[in-house]
Amino acid sequence: MATSGKILLSSSLCQKLSQFARQIHMHPALLSSFRSSREVQELDKYPDVEVLTNPPEWRFVERLLPAETVPQPAEKSKYPSGWQPQKENGSELGYYVGRTKNHMVPVYLHTKFRGQRRITVVRRVQGDIWSLEKDLRAVVEKSRNGKLCATRINELSGQIHFHGDHVDLLRDYLKEKGF
């Protein structure tokens, strides 16, 4: 409430403000940097701590920690996002494209030179990488009405690079094949 340019405060608010000011004055480390904090003391100056291996309260902490692995998705006939689980193990075709740790198909788009150059990369290829490149190149060239597509294969890292943006096309093809 303000009267004639003065602000009137309740007594409880004044008490709280004065307590806060005393706390800050008594603990200057609350409003300071690490340079003004106290130095590390000897271990016997600190209170004793009991280390528990499996306390009952630990379950409350565990649910806050991130999962160490991505859980397997539940089996369904069809997923709303269009995602499909991996079915093919590559024994019949001679090559195999492994999924990522998040169960996704490893097909990526790399852009360079301010977005002027687009390169589609298929990773995690195992087995006969040359026959997979031939199959994927045929799919890309079919979608481009027979125009040739430049590719590059890196056998050591198990990657195939395609000139252009063909991410959706190759991802869908690999899903159809069961990878």
Coordinates of N, CA and C in Angstrom, one line a residue:
M1 N 0.9 -1.2 0.0 CA 0.0 0.0 0.0 C 0.9 1.2 0.0
A2 N 0.7 2.2 -0.9 CA 1.5 3.4 -1.0 C 0.7 4.6 -0.7
T3 N 1.3 5.4 0.2 CA 0.6 6.7 0.6 C 1.7 7.8 0.5
S4 N 1.4 8.8 -0.1 CA 2.3 10.0 -0.2 C 3.7 9.6 -0.6
G5 N 3.9 8.7 -1.5 CA 5.2 8.3 -2.0 C 6.0 7.4 -1.1
K6 N 5.4 6.9 0.0 CA 6.1 6.0 0.9 C 5.4 4.6 0.7
I7 N 6.2 3.6 0.9 CA 5.7 2.2 0.8 C 5.7 1.6 2.2
L8 N 4.5 1.1 2.5 CA 4.3 0.5 3.8 C 4.4 -1.1 3.6
L9 N 5.2 -1.7 4.5 CA 5.4 -3.1 4.4 C 4.8 -3.8 5.6
S10 N 4.3 -5.0 5.5 CA 3.8 -5.7 6.7 C 4.9 -6.1 7.6
S11 N 4.7 -6.3 8.8 CA 5.7 -6.6 9.8 C 6.3 -8.0 9.4
S12 N 5.5 -9.0 9.0 CA 6.0 -10.3 8.7 C 7.0 -10.2 7.4
L13 N 6.6 -9.4 6.5 CA 7.5 -9.2 5.3 C 8.8 -8.6 5.7
C14 N 8.7 -7.6 6.6 CA 10.0 -7.0 7.1 C 10.9 -8.0 7.8
Q15 N 10.3 -8.8 8.6 CA 11.0 -9.8 9.3 C 11.7 -10.8 8.3
K16 N 11.0 -11.2 7.3 CA 11.6 -12.1 6.3 C 12.7 -11.5 5.6
L17 N 12.5 -10.2 5.2 CA 13.6 -9.5 4.5 C 14.8 -9.4 5.4
S18 N 14.6 -9.1 6.6 CA 15.8 -8.9 7.5 C 16.5 -10.2 7.8
Q19 N 15.7 -11.3 7.9 CA 16.3 -12.7 8.0 C 17.2 -13.0 6.8
F20 N 16.6 -12.7 5.6 CA 17.4 -13.0 4.4 C 18.6 -12.2 4.3
A21 N 18.6 -10.9 4.7 CA 19.8 -10.1 4.7 C 20.8 -10.6 5.6
R22 N 20.4 -11.1 6.8 CA 21.3 -11.7 7.8 C 22.0 -12.9 7.2
Q23 N 21.2 -13.8 6.5 CA 21.7 -15.0 6.0 C 22.8 -14.7 4.9
I24 N 22.5 -13.7 4.1 CA 23.5 -13.3 3.0 C 24.7 -12.8 3.7
H25 N 24.5 -11.9 4.7 CA 25.7 -11.3 5.4 C 26.5 -12.4 6.1
M26 N 25.8 -13.4 6.7 CA 26.6 -14.4 7.4 C 27.2 -15.4 6.4
H27 N 26.6 -15.6 5.2 CA 27.1 -16.6 4.2 C 27.5 -15.8 2.9
P28 N 28.6 -15.1 2.9 CA 28.9 -14.4 1.7 C 29.2 -15.4 0.5
A29 N 29.5 -16.6 0.8 CA 29.8 -17.6 -0.3 C 28.6 -17.8 -1.2
L30 N 27.4 -17.5 -0.7 CA 26.2 -17.7 -1.5 C 26.2 -16.8 -2.7
L31 N 26.7 -15.6 -2.6 CA 26.7 -14.7 -3.7 C 28.1 -14.4 -4.3
S32 N 29.0 -15.4 -4.1 CA 30.4 -15.2 -4.6 C 30.8 -16.2 -5.6
S33 N 32.0 -16.1 -6.1 CA 32.5 -17.1 -7.1 C 33.3 -18.1 -6.4
F34 N 33.8 -19.1 -7.1 CA 34.6 -20.2 -6.5 C 35.9 -19.6 -5.9
R35 N 36.4 -18.5 -6.4 CA 37.7 -18.0 -5.9 C 37.6 -17.5 -4.5
S36 N 36.4 -17.0 -4.1 CA 36.3 -16.6 -2.7 C 35.8 -17.6 -1.8
S37 N 35.6 -18.9 -2.2 CA 35.2 -19.9 -1.4 C 36.3 -20.5 -0.5
R38 N 36.0 -21.2 0.5 CA 37.0 -21.7 1.4 C 37.9 -22.8 0.8
E39 N 39.1 -22.9 1.2 CA 40.0 -23.9 0.7 C 39.6 -25.3 1.2
V40 N 40.0 -26.3 0.5 CA 39.7 -27.7 0.9 C 40.5 -28.0 2.2
Q41 N 39.7 -28.6 3.2 CA 40.3 -28.9 4.5 C 40.7 -30.4 4.6
E42 N 41.4 -30.7 5.7 CA 41.8 -32.1 5.9 C 40.5 -33.0 6.0
L43 N 40.7 -34.3 5.7 CA 39.5 -35.2 5.7 C 38.9 -35.3 7.1
D44 N 39.7 -35.2 8.2 CA 39.1 -35.4 9.5 C 38.3 -34.2 10.0
K45 N 38.3 -33.1 9.2 CA 37.5 -31.9 9.5 C 36.1 -32.1 9.0
Y46 N 35.9 -33.0 8.0 CA 34.6 -33.2 7.5 C 33.8 -34.3 8.3
P47 N 32.5 -34.2 8.2 CA 31.7 -35.2 9.0 C 31.9 -36.6 8.3
D48 N 31.7 -37.6 9.2 CA 31.8 -39.0 8.7 C 30.6 -39.3 7.8
V49 N 30.8 -40.1 6.8 CA 29.7 -40.4 5.8 C 29.7 -41.9 5.7
E50 N 28.5 -42.5 5.8 CA 28.3 -43.9 5.7 C 27.8 -44.2 4.3
V51 N 28.6 -45.0 3.6 CA 28.2 -45.4 2.2 C 27.4 -46.6 2.2
L52 N 26.2 -46.5 1.7 CA 25.2 -47.6 1.6 C 25.2 -48.2 0.2
T53 N 25.2 -49.5 0.1 CA 25.3 -50.1 -1.3 C 23.9 -50.2 -1.9
N54 N 22.9 -50.4 -1.1 CA 21.5 -50.5 -1.7 C 20.5 -50.1 -0.7
P55 N 20.4 -48.8 -0.5 CA 19.4 -48.3 0.5 C 18.0 -48.4 -0.2
P56 N 16.9 -48.4 0.6 CA 15.6 -48.5 0.0 C 15.2 -47.2 -0.7
E57 N 15.8 -46.1 -0.3 CA 15.5 -44.8 -1.0 C 16.2 -44.7 -2.4
W58 N 17.1 -45.6 -2.7 CA 17.8 -45.5 -4.0 C 16.9 -45.6 -5.2
R59 N 15.7 -46.3 -5.0 CA 14.8 -46.4 -6.1 C 14.3 -45.1 -6.6
F60 N 14.2 -44.1 -5.7 CA 13.8 -42.8 -6.2 C 14.8 -42.1 -7.0
V61 N 16.1 -42.4 -6.8 CA 17.2 -41.8 -7.5 C 17.3 -42.5 -8.9
E62 N 17.1 -43.9 -8.9 CA 17.3 -44.7 -10.1 C 16.3 -44.2 -11.2
R63 N 15.1 -43.9 -10.8 CA 14.1 -43.5 -11.9 C 14.5 -42.1 -12.5
L64 N 15.4 -41.3 -11.9 CA 15.8 -40.1 -12.5 C 17.0 -40.2 -13.4
L65 N 17.7 -41.3 -13.2 CA 18.9 -41.5 -14.0 C 18.5 -42.0 -15.5
P66 N 19.3 -41.6 -16.5 CA 19.0 -42.0 -17.8 C 19.3 -43.5 -18.0
A67 N 18.5 -44.1 -18.9 CA 18.7 -45.5 -19.1 C 20.0 -45.8 -19.8
E68 N 20.7 -46.9 -19.5 CA 22.0 -47.2 -20.0 C 21.8 -47.7 -21.5
T69 N 20.8 -48.4 -21.8 CA 20.5 -48.9 -23.1 C 19.1 -48.5 -23.5
V70 N 18.9 -48.5 -24.8 CA 17.6 -48.2 -25.4 C 16.8 -49.5 -25.3
P71 N 15.6 -49.5 -24.7 CA 14.8 -50.8 -24.5 C 14.3 -51.2 -25.9
Q72 N 14.1 -52.5 -26.0 CA 13.5 -53.1 -27.2 C 12.1 -52.6 -27.3
P73 N 11.7 -52.2 -28.5 CA 10.3 -51.8 -28.7 C 9.3 -53.0 -28.6
A74 N 8.1 -52.6 -28.2 CA 7.1 -53.7 -28.0 C 6.7 -54.2 -29.4
E75 N 6.4 -55.5 -29.5 CA 6.0 -56.1 -30.7 C 4.5 -55.7 -31.1
K76 N 4.4 -55.1 -32.3 CA 3.1 -54.7 -32.8 C 3.0 -55.1 -34.2
S77 N 1.8 -55.2 -34.8 CA 1.6 -55.5 -36.2 C 2.0 -54.2 -37.0
K78 N 1.6 -53.1 -36.5 CA 1.9 -51.8 -37.3 C 2.1 -50.7 -36.2
Y79 N 3.1 -49.9 -36.5 CA 3.4 -48.8 -35.6 C 2.9 -47.5 -36.1
P80 N 2.3 -46.6 -35.3 CA 1.7 -45.3 -35.8 C 2.7 -44.4 -36.5
S81 N 4.0 -44.5 -36.2 CA 5.0 -43.6 -36.8 C 5.5 -44.1 -38.2
G82 N 5.2 -45.4 -38.5 CA 5.6 -46.0 -39.7 C 6.9 -46.7 -39.6
W83 N 7.4 -46.8 -38.3 CA 8.7 -47.5 -38.1 C 8.4 -49.0 -38.2
Q84 N 9.4 -49.7 -38.7 CA 9.3 -51.2 -38.8 C 10.5 -51.8 -38.1
P85 N 10.3 -52.9 -37.4 CA 11.5 -53.6 -36.8 C 12.3 -54.3 -37.8
Q86 N 13.5 -54.6 -37.5 CA 14.4 -55.3 -38.4 C 14.1 -56.8 -38.5
K87 N 14.0 -57.3 -39.7 CA 13.6 -58.7 -39.9 C 14.7 -59.5 -40.5
E88 N 15.4 -58.9 -41.5 CA 16.4 -59.6 -42.3 C 17.7 -59.7 -41.5
N89 N 18.4 -60.9 -41.6 CA 19.7 -61.0 -41.0 C 20.8 -61.0 -42.0
G90 N 20.5 -60.9 -43.3 CA 21.5 -60.8 -44.3 C 22.1 -62.1 -44.8
S91 N 21.6 -63.2 -44.3 CA 22.2 -64.5 -44.7 C 21.9 -64.8 -46.2
E92 N 20.7 -64.5 -46.7 CA 20.3 -64.8 -48.1 C 20.9 -63.8 -49.1
L93 N 21.0 -62.6 -48.7 CA 21.5 -61.5 -49.7 C 23.0 -61.4 -49.7
G94 N 23.7 -61.8 -48.7 CA 25.1 -61.7 -48.6 C 25.6 -60.4 -48.0
Y95 N 24.7 -59.5 -47.7 CA 25.1 -58.2 -47.0 C 24.0 -57.9 -45.9
Y96 N 24.4 -57.0 -45.0 CA 23.6 -56.7 -43.9 C 23.8 -55.3 -43.5
V97 N 22.7 -54.6 -43.2 CA 22.7 -53.2 -42.8 C 22.2 -53.2 -41.3
G98 N 23.0 -53.0 -40.4 CA 22.6 -53.0 -39.0 C 21.9 -51.7 -38.6
R99 N 21.0 -51.8 -37.6 CA 20.3 -50.6 -37.1 C 21.2 -49.9 -36.1
T100 N 20.8 -48.7 -35.8 CA 21.5 -47.9 -34.8 C 21.1 -48.3 -33.4
K101 N 21.7 -47.7 -32.4 CA 21.3 -48.1 -31.0 C 19.9 -47.7 -30.7
N102 N 19.3 -46.8 -31.5 CA 17.9 -46.3 -31.3 C 17.0 -47.1 -32.2
H103 N 17.4 -48.2 -32.8 CA 16.6 -49.0 -33.7 C 16.2 -48.3 -35.0
M104 N 17.0 -47.4 -35.5 CA 16.7 -46.6 -36.7 C 17.6 -47.1 -37.9
V105 N 17.1 -46.9 -39.1 CA 17.9 -47.3 -40.3 C 19.0 -46.3 -40.5
P106 N 20.3 -46.7 -40.6 CA 21.4 -45.7 -40.7 C 21.6 -45.1 -42.0
V107 N 20.7 -44.2 -42.5 CA 20.8 -43.5 -43.7 C 20.7 -42.0 -43.4
Y108 N 21.8 -41.3 -43.8 CA 21.9 -39.9 -43.3 C 22.2 -39.0 -44.5
L109 N 21.8 -37.7 -44.4 CA 22.1 -36.7 -45.4 C 23.2 -35.7 -44.9
H110 N 24.3 -35.6 -45.6 CA 25.4 -34.7 -45.3 C 25.3 -33.5 -46.3
T111 N 25.3 -32.3 -45.8 CA 25.3 -31.1 -46.7 C 26.6 -30.4 -46.5
K112 N 27.2 -29.9 -47.6 CA 28.4 -29.2 -47.6 C 28.3 -28.0 -48.5
F113 N 29.3 -27.1 -48.4 CA 29.3 -25.9 -49.3 C 28.0 -25.2 -49.2
R114 N 27.6 -24.8 -48.0 CA 26.4 -24.0 -47.7 C 25.1 -24.6 -48.3
G115 N 25.1 -26.0 -48.2 CA 23.9 -26.7 -48.7 C 23.9 -26.9 -50.2
Q116 N 24.9 -26.6 -50.9 CA 24.9 -26.8 -52.4 C 25.2 -28.2 -52.7
R117 N 26.0 -28.9 -51.9 CA 26.3 -30.3 -52.2 C 25.6 -31.2 -51.1
R118 N 24.8 -32.1 -51.6 CA 24.1 -33.1 -50.7 C 24.6 -34.5 -51.0
I119 N 24.9 -35.2 -49.9 CA 25.4 -36.5 -50.1 C 24.6 -37.4 -49.1
T120 N 24.1 -38.5 -49.6 CA 23.3 -39.4 -48.8 C 24.3 -40.5 -48.4
V121 N 24.4 -40.8 -47.1 CA 25.3 -41.8 -46.6 C 24.6 -43.0 -46.0
V122 N 24.9 -44.2 -46.4 CA 24.4 -45.4 -45.8 C 25.5 -46.0 -45.0
R123 N 25.3 -46.2 -43.7 CA 26.3 -46.7 -42.8 C 26.0 -48.1 -42.3
R124 N 26.9 -48.6 -41.5 CA 26.8 -49.9 -40.9 C 26.5 -51.1 -41.8
V125 N 27.2 -51.0 -43.0 CA 27.0 -52.1 -44.0 C 28.1 -53.2 -43.6
Q126 N 27.6 -54.4 -43.6 CA 28.5 -55.6 -43.4 C 28.3 -56.6 -44.5
G127 N 29.3 -57.3 -44.9 CA 29.2 -58.3 -45.9 C 29.6 -57.8 -47.3
D128 N 28.8 -58.2 -48.3 CA 29.2 -57.8 -49.7 C 28.6 -56.4 -49.9
I129 N 29.5 -55.4 -49.7 CA 29.1 -54.0 -49.8 C 28.9 -53.6 -51.3
W130 N 29.6 -54.3 -52.2 CA 29.5 -54.0 -53.6 C 28.2 -54.4 -54.2
S131 N 27.6 -55.5 -53.8 CA 26.3 -55.9 -54.3 C 25.2 -55.0 -53.7
L132 N 25.3 -54.6 -52.4 CA 24.4 -53.7 -51.9 C 24.4 -52.3 -52.6
E133 N 25.6 -51.9 -52.9 CA 25.7 -50.6 -53.7 C 25.1 -50.7 -55.0
K134 N 25.2 -51.9 -55.7 CA 24.6 -52.1 -57.0 C 23.1 -52.1 -56.9
D135 N 22.6 -52.7 -55.9 CA 21.1 -52.7 -55.7 C 20.6 -51.3 -55.4
L136 N 21.3 -50.6 -54.5 CA 20.8 -49.3 -54.1 C 20.9 -48.3 -55.3
R137 N 22.0 -48.4 -56.0 CA 22.2 -47.5 -57.2 C 21.1 -47.8 -58.2
A138 N 20.7 -49.0 -58.4 CA 19.6 -49.3 -59.3 C 18.3 -48.7 -58.9
V139 N 18.0 -48.7 -57.6 CA 16.8 -48.0 -57.0 C 16.9 -46.5 -57.3
V140 N 18.0 -45.9 -57.0 CA 18.2 -44.5 -57.2 C 18.1 -44.1 -58.7
E141 N 18.7 -44.8 -59.5 CA 18.7 -44.5 -61.0 C 17.3 -44.7 -61.5
K142 N 16.5 -45.7 -61.0 CA 15.1 -45.9 -61.4 C 14.3 -44.7 -61.1
S143 N 14.5 -44.2 -59.9 CA 13.7 -43.0 -59.4 C 14.1 -41.7 -60.2
R144 N 15.3 -41.7 -60.8 CA 15.8 -40.6 -61.6 C 15.6 -40.8 -63.1
N145 N 14.7 -41.7 -63.4 CA 14.4 -42.0 -64.8 C 15.6 -42.4 -65.6
G146 N 16.4 -43.3 -65.0 CA 17.6 -43.8 -65.7 C 18.8 -43.0 -65.7
K147 N 18.8 -41.8 -65.1 CA 20.0 -41.0 -65.0 C 21.0 -41.6 -64.1
L148 N 22.3 -41.6 -64.5 CA 23.3 -42.2 -63.6 C 23.5 -41.5 -62.3
C149 N 23.9 -42.2 -61.3 CA 24.1 -41.7 -60.0 C 25.5 -42.0 -59.5
A150 N 26.3 -41.0 -59.1 CA 27.6 -41.2 -58.6 C 27.6 -41.7 -57.2
T151 N 28.4 -42.8 -57.0 CA 28.5 -43.4 -55.7 C 30.0 -43.5 -55.3
R152 N 30.2 -43.7 -54.0 CA 31.6 -43.9 -53.5 C 31.4 -44.9 -52.3
I153 N 32.3 -45.9 -52.3 CA 32.2 -47.0 -51.3 C 33.5 -46.9 -50.4
N154 N 33.3 -47.0 -49.1 CA 34.3 -47.1 -48.2 C 34.2 -48.5 -47.5
E155 N 35.0 -49.5 -47.9 CA 34.8 -50.8 -47.4 C 35.2 -50.9 -45.9
L156 N 36.3 -50.2 -45.5 CA 36.8 -50.3 -44.1 C 35.7 -49.8 -43.1
S157 N 35.1 -48.7 -43.4 CA 34.1 -48.1 -42.5 C 32.7 -48.7 -42.7
G158 N 32.5 -49.4 -43.8 CA 31.2 -49.9 -44.2 C 30.2 -48.9 -44.5
Q159 N 30.6 -47.9 -45.4 CA 29.7 -46.8 -45.8 C 29.6 -46.7 -47.3
I160 N 28.4 -46.3 -47.8 CA 28.2 -46.0 -49.2 C 27.7 -44.6 -49.3
H161 N 28.3 -43.8 -50.1 CA 27.9 -42.4 -50.3 C 27.3 -42.3 -51.7
F162 N 26.1 -41.6 -51.8 CA 25.4 -41.3 -53.0 C 25.3 -39.8 -53.2
H163 N 25.6 -39.4 -54.4 CA 25.5 -38.0 -54.7 C 24.0 -37.6 -54.9
G164 N 23.6 -36.7 -54.0 CA 22.2 -36.2 -54.0 C 21.5 -36.6 -52.7
D165 N 20.3 -36.1 -52.6 CA 19.4 -36.3 -51.5 C 18.5 -37.5 -51.8
H166 N 18.8 -38.7 -51.3 CA 18.0 -39.9 -51.6 C 17.7 -40.6 -50.3
V167 N 17.6 -39.8 -49.2 CA 17.5 -40.4 -47.8 C 16.2 -41.2 -47.7
D168 N 15.1 -40.6 -48.0 CA 13.8 -41.2 -47.9 C 13.7 -42.5 -48.8
L169 N 14.1 -42.3 -50.0 CA 14.1 -43.4 -51.0 C 14.8 -44.7 -50.5
L170 N 16.1 -44.4 -50.0 CA 16.9 -45.5 -49.6 C 16.5 -46.1 -48.2
R171 N 16.0 -45.3 -47.4 CA 15.4 -45.7 -46.1 C 14.2 -46.7 -46.3
D172 N 13.3 -46.2 -47.2 CA 12.1 -47.0 -47.5 C 12.5 -48.4 -48.1
Y173 N 13.5 -48.3 -49.0 CA 13.9 -49.5 -49.7 C 14.6 -50.5 -48.7
L174 N 15.4 -50.0 -47.8 CA 16.0 -50.9 -46.8 C 15.0 -51.5 -45.8
K175 N 14.0 -50.7 -45.5 CA 12.9 -51.2 -44.7 C 12.1 -52.3 -45.4
E176 N 11.9 -52.1 -46.7 CA 11.2 -53.1 -47.4 C 12.0 -54.4 -47.5
K177 N 13.3 -54.3 -47.6 CA 14.1 -55.5 -47.6 C 14.2 -56.2 -46.2
G178 N 13.8 -55.5 -45.2 CA 13.8 -56.1 -43.8 C 15.0 -55.6 -43.0
F179 N 15.8 -54.7 -43.5 CA 16.9 -54.2 -42.6 C 16.5 -53.1 -41.7

